[in-house]
mmCIF file of N, CA and C in Angstrom:
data_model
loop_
_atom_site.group_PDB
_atom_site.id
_atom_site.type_symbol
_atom_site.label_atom_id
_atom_site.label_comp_id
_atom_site.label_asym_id
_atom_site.label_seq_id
_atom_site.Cartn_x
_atom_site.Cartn_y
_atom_site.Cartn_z
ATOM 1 N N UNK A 1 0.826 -1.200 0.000
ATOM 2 C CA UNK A 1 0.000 0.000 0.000
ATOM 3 C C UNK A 1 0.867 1.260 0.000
ATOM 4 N N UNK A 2 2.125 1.400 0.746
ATOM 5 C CA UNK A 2 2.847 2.039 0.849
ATOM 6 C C UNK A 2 3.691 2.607 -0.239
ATOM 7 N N UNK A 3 3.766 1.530 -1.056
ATOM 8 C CA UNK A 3 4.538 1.556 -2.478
ATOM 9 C C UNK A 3 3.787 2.224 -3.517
ATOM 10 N N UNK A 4 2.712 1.783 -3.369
ATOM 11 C CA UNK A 4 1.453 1.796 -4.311
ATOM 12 C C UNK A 4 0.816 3.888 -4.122
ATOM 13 N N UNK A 5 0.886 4.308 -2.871
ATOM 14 C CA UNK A 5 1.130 6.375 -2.598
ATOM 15 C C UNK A 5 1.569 6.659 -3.154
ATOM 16 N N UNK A 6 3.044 6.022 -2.812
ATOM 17 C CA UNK A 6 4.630 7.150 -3.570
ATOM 18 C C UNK A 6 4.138 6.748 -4.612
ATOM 19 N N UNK A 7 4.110 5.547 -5.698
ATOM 20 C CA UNK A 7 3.950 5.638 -6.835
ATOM 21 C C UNK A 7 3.008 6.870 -6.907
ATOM 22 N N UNK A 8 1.793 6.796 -7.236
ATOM 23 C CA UNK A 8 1.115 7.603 -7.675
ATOM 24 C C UNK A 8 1.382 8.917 -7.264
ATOM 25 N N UNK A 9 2.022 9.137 -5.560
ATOM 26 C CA UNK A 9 2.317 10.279 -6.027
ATOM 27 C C UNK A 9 3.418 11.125 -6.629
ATOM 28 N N UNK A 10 4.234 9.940 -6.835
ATOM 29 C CA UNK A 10 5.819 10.865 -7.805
ATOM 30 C C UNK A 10 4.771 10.942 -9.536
ATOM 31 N N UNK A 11 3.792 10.050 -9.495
ATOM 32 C CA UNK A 11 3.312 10.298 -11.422
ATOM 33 C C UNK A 11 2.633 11.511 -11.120
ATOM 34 N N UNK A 12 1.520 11.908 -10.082
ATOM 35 C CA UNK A 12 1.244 12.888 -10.258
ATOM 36 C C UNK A 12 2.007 14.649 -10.319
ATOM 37 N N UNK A 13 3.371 14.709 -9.631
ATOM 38 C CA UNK A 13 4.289 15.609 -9.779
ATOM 39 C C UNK A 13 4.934 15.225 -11.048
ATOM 40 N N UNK A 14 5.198 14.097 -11.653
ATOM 41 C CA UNK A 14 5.870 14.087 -13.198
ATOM 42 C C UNK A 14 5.250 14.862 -13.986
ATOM 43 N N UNK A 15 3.806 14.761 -13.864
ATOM 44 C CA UNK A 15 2.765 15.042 -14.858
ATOM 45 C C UNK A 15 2.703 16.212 -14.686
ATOM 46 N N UNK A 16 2.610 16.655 -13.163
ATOM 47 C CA UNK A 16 2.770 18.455 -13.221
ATOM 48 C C UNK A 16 3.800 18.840 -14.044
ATOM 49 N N UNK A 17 5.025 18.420 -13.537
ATOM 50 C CA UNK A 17 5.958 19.006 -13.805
ATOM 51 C C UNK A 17 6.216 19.023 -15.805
ATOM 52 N N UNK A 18 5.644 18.281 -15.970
ATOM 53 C CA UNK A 18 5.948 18.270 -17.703
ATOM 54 C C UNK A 18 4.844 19.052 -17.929
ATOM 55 N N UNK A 19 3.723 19.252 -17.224
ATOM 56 C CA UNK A 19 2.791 20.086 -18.376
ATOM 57 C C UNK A 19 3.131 21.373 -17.288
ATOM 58 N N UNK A 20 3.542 21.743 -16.741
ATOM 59 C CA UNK A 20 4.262 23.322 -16.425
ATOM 60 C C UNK A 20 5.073 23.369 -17.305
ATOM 61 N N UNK A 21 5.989 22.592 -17.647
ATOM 62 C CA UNK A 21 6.714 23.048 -18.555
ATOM 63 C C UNK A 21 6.187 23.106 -20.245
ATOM 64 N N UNK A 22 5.247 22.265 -20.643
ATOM 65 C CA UNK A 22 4.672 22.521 -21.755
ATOM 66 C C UNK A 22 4.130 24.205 -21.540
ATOM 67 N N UNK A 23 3.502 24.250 -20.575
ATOM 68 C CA UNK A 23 2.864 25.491 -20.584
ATOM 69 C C UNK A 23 4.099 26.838 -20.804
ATOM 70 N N UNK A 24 4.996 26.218 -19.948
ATOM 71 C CA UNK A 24 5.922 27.860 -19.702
ATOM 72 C C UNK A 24 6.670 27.859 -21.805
ATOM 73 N N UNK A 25 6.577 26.872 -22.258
ATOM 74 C CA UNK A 25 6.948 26.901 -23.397
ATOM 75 C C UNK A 25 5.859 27.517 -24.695
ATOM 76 N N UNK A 26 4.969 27.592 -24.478
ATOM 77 C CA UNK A 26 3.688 27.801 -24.922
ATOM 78 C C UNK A 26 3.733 29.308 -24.469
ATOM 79 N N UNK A 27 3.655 29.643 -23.816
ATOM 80 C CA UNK A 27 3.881 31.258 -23.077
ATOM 81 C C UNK A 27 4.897 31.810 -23.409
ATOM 82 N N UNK A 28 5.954 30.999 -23.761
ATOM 83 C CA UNK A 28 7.315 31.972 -24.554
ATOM 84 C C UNK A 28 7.188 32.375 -25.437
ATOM 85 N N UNK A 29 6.318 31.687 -26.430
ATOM 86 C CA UNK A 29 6.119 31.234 -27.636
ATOM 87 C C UNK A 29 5.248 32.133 -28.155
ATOM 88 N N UNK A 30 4.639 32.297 -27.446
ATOM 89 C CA UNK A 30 2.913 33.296 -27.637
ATOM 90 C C UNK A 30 3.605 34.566 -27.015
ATOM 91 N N UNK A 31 4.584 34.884 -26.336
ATOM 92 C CA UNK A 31 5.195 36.182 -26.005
ATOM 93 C C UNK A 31 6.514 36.918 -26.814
ATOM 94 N N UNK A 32 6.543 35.714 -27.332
ATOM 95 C CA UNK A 32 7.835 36.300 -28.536
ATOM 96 C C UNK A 32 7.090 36.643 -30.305
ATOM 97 N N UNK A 33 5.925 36.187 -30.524
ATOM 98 C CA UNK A 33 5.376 36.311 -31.843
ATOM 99 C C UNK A 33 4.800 37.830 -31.273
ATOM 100 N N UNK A 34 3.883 38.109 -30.032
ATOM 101 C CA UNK A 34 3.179 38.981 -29.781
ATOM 102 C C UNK A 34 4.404 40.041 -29.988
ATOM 103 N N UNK A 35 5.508 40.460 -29.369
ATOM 104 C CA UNK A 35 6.537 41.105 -28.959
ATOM 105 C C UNK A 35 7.200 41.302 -30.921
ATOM 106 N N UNK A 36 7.443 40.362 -31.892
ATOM 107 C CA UNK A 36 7.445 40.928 -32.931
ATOM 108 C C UNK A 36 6.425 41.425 -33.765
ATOM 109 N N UNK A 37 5.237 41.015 -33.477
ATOM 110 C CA UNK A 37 3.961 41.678 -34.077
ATOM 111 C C UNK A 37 3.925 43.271 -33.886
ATOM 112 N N UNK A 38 4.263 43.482 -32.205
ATOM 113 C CA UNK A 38 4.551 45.086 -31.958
ATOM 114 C C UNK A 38 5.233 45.783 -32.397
ATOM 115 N N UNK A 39 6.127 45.038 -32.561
ATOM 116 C CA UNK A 39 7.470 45.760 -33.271
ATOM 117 C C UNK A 39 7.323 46.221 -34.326
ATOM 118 N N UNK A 40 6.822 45.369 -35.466
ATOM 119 C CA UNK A 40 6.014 45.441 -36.596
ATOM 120 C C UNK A 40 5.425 46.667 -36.237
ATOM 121 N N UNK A 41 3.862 46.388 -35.698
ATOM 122 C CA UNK A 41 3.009 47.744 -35.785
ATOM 123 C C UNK A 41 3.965 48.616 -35.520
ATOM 124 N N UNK A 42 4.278 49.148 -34.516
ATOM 125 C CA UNK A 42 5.360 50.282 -34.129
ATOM 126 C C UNK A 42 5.772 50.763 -35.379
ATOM 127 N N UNK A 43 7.024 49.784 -35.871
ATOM 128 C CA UNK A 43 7.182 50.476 -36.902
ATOM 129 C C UNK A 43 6.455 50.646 -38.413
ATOM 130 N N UNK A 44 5.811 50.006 -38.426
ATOM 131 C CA UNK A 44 4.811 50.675 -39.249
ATOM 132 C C UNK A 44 4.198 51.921 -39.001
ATOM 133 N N UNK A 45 3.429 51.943 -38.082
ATOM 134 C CA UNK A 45 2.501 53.083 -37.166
ATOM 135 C C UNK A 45 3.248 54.525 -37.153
ATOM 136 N N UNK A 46 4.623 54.415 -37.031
ATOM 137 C CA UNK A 46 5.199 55.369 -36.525
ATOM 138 C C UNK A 46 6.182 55.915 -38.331
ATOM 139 N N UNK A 47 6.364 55.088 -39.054
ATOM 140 C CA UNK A 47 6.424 55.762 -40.077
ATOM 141 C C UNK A 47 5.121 56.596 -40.825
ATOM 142 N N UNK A 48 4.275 55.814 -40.798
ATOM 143 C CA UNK A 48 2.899 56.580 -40.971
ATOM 144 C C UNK A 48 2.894 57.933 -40.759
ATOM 145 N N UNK A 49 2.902 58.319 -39.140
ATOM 146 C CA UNK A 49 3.010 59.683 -38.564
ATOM 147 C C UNK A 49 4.135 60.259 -38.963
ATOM 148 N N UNK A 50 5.280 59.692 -38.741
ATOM 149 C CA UNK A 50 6.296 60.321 -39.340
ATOM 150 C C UNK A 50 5.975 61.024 -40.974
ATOM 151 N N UNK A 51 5.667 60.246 -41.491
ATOM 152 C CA UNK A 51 5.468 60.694 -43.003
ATOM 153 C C UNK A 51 4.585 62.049 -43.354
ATOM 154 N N UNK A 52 3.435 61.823 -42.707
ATOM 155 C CA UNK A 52 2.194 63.057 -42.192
ATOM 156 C C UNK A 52 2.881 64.259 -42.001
ATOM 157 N N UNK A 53 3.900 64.030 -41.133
ATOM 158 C CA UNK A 53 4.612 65.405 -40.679
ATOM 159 C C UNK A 53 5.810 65.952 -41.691
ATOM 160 N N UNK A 54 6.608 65.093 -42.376
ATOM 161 C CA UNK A 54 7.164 64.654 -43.327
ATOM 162 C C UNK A 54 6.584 66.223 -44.851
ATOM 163 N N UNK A 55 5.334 65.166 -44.618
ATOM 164 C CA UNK A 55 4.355 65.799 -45.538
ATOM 165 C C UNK A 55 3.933 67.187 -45.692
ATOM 166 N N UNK A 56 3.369 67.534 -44.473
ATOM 167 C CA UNK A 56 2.539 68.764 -44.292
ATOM 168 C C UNK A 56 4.234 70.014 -43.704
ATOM 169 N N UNK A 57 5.108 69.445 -43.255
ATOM 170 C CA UNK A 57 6.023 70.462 -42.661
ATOM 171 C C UNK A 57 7.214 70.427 -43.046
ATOM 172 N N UNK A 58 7.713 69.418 -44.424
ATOM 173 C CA UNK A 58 9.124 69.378 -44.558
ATOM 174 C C UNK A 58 8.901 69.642 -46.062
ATOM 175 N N UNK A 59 7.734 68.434 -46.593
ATOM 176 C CA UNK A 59 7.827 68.692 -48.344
ATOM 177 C C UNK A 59 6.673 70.194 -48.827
ATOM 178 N N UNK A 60 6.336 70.879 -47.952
ATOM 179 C CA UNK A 60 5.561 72.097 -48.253
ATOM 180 C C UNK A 60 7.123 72.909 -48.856
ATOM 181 N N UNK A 61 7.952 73.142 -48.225
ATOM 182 C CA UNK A 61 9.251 74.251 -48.592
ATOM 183 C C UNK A 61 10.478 73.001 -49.726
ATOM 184 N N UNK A 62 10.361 71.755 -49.534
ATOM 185 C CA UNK A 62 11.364 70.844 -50.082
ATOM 186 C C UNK A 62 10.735 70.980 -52.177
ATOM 187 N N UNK A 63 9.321 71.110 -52.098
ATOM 188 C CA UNK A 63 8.831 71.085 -53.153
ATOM 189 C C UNK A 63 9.351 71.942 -53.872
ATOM 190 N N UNK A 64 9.380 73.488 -53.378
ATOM 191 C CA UNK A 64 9.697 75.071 -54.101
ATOM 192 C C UNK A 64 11.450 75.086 -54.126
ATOM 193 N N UNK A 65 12.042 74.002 -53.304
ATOM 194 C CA UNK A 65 13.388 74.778 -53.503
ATOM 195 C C UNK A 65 14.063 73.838 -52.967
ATOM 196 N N UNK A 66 13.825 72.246 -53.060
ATOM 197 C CA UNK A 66 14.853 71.326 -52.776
ATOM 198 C C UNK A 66 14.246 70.324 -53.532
ATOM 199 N N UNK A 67 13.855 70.145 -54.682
ATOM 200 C CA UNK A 67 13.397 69.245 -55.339
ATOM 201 C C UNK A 67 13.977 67.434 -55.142
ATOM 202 N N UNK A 68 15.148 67.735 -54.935
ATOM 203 C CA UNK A 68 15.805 66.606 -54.884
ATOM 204 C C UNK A 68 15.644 65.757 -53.578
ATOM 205 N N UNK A 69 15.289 66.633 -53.058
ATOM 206 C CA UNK A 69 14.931 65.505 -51.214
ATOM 207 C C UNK A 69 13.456 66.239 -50.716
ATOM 208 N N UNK A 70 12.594 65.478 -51.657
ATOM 209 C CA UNK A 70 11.185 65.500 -51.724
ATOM 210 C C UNK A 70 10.987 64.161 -50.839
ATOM 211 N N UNK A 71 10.158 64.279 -49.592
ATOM 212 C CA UNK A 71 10.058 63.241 -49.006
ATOM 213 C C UNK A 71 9.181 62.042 -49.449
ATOM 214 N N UNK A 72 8.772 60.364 -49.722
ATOM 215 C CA UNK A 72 8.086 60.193 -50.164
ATOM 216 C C UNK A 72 8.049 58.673 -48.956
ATOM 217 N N UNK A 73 7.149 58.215 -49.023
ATOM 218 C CA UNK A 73 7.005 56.677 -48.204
ATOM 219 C C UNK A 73 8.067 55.643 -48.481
ATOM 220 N N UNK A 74 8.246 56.094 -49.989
ATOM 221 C CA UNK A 74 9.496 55.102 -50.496
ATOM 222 C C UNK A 74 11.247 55.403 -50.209
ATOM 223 N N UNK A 75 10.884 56.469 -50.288
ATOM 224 C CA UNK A 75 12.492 57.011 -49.573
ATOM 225 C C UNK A 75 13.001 57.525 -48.408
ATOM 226 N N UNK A 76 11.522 57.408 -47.472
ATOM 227 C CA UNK A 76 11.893 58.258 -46.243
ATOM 228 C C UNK A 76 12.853 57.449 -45.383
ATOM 229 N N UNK A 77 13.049 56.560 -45.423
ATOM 230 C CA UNK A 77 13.497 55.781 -44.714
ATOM 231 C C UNK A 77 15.048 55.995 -44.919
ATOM 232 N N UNK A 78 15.508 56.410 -46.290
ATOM 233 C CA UNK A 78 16.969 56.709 -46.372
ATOM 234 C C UNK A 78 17.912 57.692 -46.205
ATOM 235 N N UNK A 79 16.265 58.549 -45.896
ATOM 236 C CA UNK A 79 16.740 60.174 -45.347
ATOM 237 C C UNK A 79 16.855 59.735 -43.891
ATOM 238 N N UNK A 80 16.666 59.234 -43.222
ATOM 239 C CA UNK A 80 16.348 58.842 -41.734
ATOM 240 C C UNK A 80 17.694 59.589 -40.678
ATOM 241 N N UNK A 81 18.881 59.505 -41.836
ATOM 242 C CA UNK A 81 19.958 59.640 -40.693
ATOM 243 C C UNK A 81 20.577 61.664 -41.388
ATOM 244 N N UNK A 82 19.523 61.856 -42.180
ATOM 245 C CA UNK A 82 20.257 63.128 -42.492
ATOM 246 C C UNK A 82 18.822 63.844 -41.929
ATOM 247 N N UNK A 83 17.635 63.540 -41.785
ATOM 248 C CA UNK A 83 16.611 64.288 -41.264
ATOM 249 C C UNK A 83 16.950 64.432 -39.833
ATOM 250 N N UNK A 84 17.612 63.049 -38.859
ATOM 251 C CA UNK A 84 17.905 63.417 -37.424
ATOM 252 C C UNK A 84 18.996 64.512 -37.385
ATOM 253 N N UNK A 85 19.731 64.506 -38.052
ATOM 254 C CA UNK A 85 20.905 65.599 -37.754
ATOM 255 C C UNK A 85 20.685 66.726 -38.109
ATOM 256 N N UNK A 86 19.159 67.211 -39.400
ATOM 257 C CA UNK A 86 19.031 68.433 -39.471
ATOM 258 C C UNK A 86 17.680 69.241 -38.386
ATOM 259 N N UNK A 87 17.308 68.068 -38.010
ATOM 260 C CA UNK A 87 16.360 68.446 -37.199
ATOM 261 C C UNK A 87 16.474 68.499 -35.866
ATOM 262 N N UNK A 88 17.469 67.543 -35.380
ATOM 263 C CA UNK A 88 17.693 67.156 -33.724
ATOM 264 C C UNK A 88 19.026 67.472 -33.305
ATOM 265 N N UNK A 89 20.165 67.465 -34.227
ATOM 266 C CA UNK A 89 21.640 67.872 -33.767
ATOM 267 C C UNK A 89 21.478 69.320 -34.433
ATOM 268 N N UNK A 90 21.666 69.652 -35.763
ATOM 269 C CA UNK A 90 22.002 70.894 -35.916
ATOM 270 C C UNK A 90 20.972 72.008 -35.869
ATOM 271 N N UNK A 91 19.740 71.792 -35.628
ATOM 272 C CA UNK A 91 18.552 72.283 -35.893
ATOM 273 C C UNK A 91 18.146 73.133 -36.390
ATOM 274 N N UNK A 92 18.384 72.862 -37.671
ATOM 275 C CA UNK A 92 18.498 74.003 -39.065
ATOM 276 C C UNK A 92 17.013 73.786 -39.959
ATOM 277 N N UNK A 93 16.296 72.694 -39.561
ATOM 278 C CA UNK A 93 15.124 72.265 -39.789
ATOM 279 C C UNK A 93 14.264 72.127 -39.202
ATOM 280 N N UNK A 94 12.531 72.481 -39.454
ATOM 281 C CA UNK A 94 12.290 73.490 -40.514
ATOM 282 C C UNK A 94 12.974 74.595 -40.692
ATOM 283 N N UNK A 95 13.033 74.924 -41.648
ATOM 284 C CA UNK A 95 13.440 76.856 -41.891
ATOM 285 C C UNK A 95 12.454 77.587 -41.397
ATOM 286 N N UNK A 96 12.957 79.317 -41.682
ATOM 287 C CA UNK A 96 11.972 80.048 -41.471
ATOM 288 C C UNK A 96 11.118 79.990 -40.370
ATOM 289 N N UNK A 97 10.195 80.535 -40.480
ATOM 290 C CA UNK A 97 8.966 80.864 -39.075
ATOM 291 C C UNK A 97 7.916 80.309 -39.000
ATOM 292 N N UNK A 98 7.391 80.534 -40.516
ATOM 293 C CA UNK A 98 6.111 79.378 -40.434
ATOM 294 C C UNK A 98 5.977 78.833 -40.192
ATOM 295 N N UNK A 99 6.334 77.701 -40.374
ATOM 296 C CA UNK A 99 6.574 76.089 -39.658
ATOM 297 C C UNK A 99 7.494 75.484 -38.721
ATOM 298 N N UNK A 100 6.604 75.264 -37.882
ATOM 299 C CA UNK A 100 7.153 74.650 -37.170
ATOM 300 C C UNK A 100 6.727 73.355 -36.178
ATOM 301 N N UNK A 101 7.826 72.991 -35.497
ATOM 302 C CA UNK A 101 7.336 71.530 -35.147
ATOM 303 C C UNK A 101 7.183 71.508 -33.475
ATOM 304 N N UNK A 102 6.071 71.163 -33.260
ATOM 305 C CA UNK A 102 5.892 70.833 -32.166
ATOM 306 C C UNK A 102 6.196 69.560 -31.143
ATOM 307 N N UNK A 103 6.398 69.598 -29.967
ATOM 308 C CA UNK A 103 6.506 68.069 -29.117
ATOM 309 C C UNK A 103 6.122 67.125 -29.451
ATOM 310 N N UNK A 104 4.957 67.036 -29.870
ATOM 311 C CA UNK A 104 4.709 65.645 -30.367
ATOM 312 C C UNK A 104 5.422 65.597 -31.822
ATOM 313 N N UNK A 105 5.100 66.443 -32.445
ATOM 314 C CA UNK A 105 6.003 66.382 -33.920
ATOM 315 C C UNK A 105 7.482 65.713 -33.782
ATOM 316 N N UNK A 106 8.692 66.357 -33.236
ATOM 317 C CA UNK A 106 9.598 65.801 -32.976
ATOM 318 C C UNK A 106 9.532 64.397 -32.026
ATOM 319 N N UNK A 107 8.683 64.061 -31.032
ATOM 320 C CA UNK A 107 9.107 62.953 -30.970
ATOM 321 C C UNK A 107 8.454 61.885 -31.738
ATOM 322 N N UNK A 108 7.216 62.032 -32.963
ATOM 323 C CA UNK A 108 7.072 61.165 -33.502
ATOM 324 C C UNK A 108 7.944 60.843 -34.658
ATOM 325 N N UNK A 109 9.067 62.143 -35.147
ATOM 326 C CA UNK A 109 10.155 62.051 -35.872
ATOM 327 C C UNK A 109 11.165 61.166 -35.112
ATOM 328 N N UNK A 110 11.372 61.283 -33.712
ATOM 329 C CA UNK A 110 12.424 60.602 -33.163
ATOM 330 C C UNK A 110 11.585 59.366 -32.422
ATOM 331 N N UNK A 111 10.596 58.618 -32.715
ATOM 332 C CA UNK A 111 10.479 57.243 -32.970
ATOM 333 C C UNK A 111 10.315 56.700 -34.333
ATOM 334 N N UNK A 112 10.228 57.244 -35.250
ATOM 335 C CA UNK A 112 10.457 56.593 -36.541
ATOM 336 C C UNK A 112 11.873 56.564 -36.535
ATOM 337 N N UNK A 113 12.294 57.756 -36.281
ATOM 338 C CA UNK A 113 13.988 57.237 -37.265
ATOM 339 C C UNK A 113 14.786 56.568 -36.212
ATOM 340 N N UNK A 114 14.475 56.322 -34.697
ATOM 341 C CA UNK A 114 14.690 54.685 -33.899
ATOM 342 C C UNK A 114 14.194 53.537 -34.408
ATOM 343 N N UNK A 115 13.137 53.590 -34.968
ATOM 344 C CA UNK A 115 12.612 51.948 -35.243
ATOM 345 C C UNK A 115 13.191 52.002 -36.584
ATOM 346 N N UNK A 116 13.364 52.580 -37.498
ATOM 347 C CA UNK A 116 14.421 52.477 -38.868
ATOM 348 C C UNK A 116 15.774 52.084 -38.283
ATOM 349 N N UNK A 117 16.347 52.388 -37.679
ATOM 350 C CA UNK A 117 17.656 52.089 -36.869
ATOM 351 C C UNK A 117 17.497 50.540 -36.690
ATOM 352 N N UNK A 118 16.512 50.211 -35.423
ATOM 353 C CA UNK A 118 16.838 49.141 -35.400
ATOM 354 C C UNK A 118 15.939 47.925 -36.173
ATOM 355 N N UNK A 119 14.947 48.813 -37.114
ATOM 356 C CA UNK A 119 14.464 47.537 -38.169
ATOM 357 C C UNK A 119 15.935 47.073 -39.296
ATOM 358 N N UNK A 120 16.728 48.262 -39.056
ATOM 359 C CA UNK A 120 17.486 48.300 -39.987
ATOM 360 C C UNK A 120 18.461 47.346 -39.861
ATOM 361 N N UNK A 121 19.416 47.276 -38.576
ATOM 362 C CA UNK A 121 20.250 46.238 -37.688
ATOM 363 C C UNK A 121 19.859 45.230 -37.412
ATOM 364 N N UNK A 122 18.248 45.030 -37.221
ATOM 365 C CA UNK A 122 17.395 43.545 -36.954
ATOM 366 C C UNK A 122 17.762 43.265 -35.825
ATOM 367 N N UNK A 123 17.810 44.420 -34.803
ATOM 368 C CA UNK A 123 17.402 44.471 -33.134
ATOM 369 C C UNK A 123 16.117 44.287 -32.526
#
């Protein structure tokens, strides 16, 4: 009778113990697809906005007198490291008075051209 406890009860801790671990594997699993799905949106999402602003506050003056770095969905991404330095290090961008960029403006510029960074490196 004695033999016949422990048995059953070391199967019933085996059995835990393997389906905890099925589970904690199942939960990695479902937390690492979720965790690149975000990443994804993010950077999607955030070029979006980026582009908007792109749009309405960089290619309004780029159209009349910089033809050549006309911003577009297809190329913004390669301006990424000359838009941070004219906008965030040397801050020579926008020109003029009219336009200008507000808090949220700049930091939705400075999460796009982070998630280009590291979509770019595959961080």
């Amino acid at each position: 009778m004695m033999i016949t406890t422990v048995k059953l009860i070391i199967g019933f801790f085996t059995v835990l113990t393997i389906n905890s671990k099925n589970t904690y594997e199942s939960i990695k699993e479902n937390t690492e697809s979720i965790s690149v799905y975000t990443l994804n949106y993010v950077v999607k999402d955030s070029k979006a906005e980026a582009f908007k602003i792109l749009e309405s506050k960089c290619n309004v003056c780029h159209y009349k007198r910089n033809k050549r770095r006309v911003f577009t969905l297809e190329n913004m991404n390669s301006w990424a490291n000359d838009i941070y330095k004219q906008v965030f290090i040397k801050k020579r961008m926008p020109k003029g008075k009219k336009i200008k960029l507000n808090s949220k403006d700049y930091q939705e510029l400075l999460t796009w051209i982070t998630s280009t960074k590291t979509s770019v490196n595959g961080i």
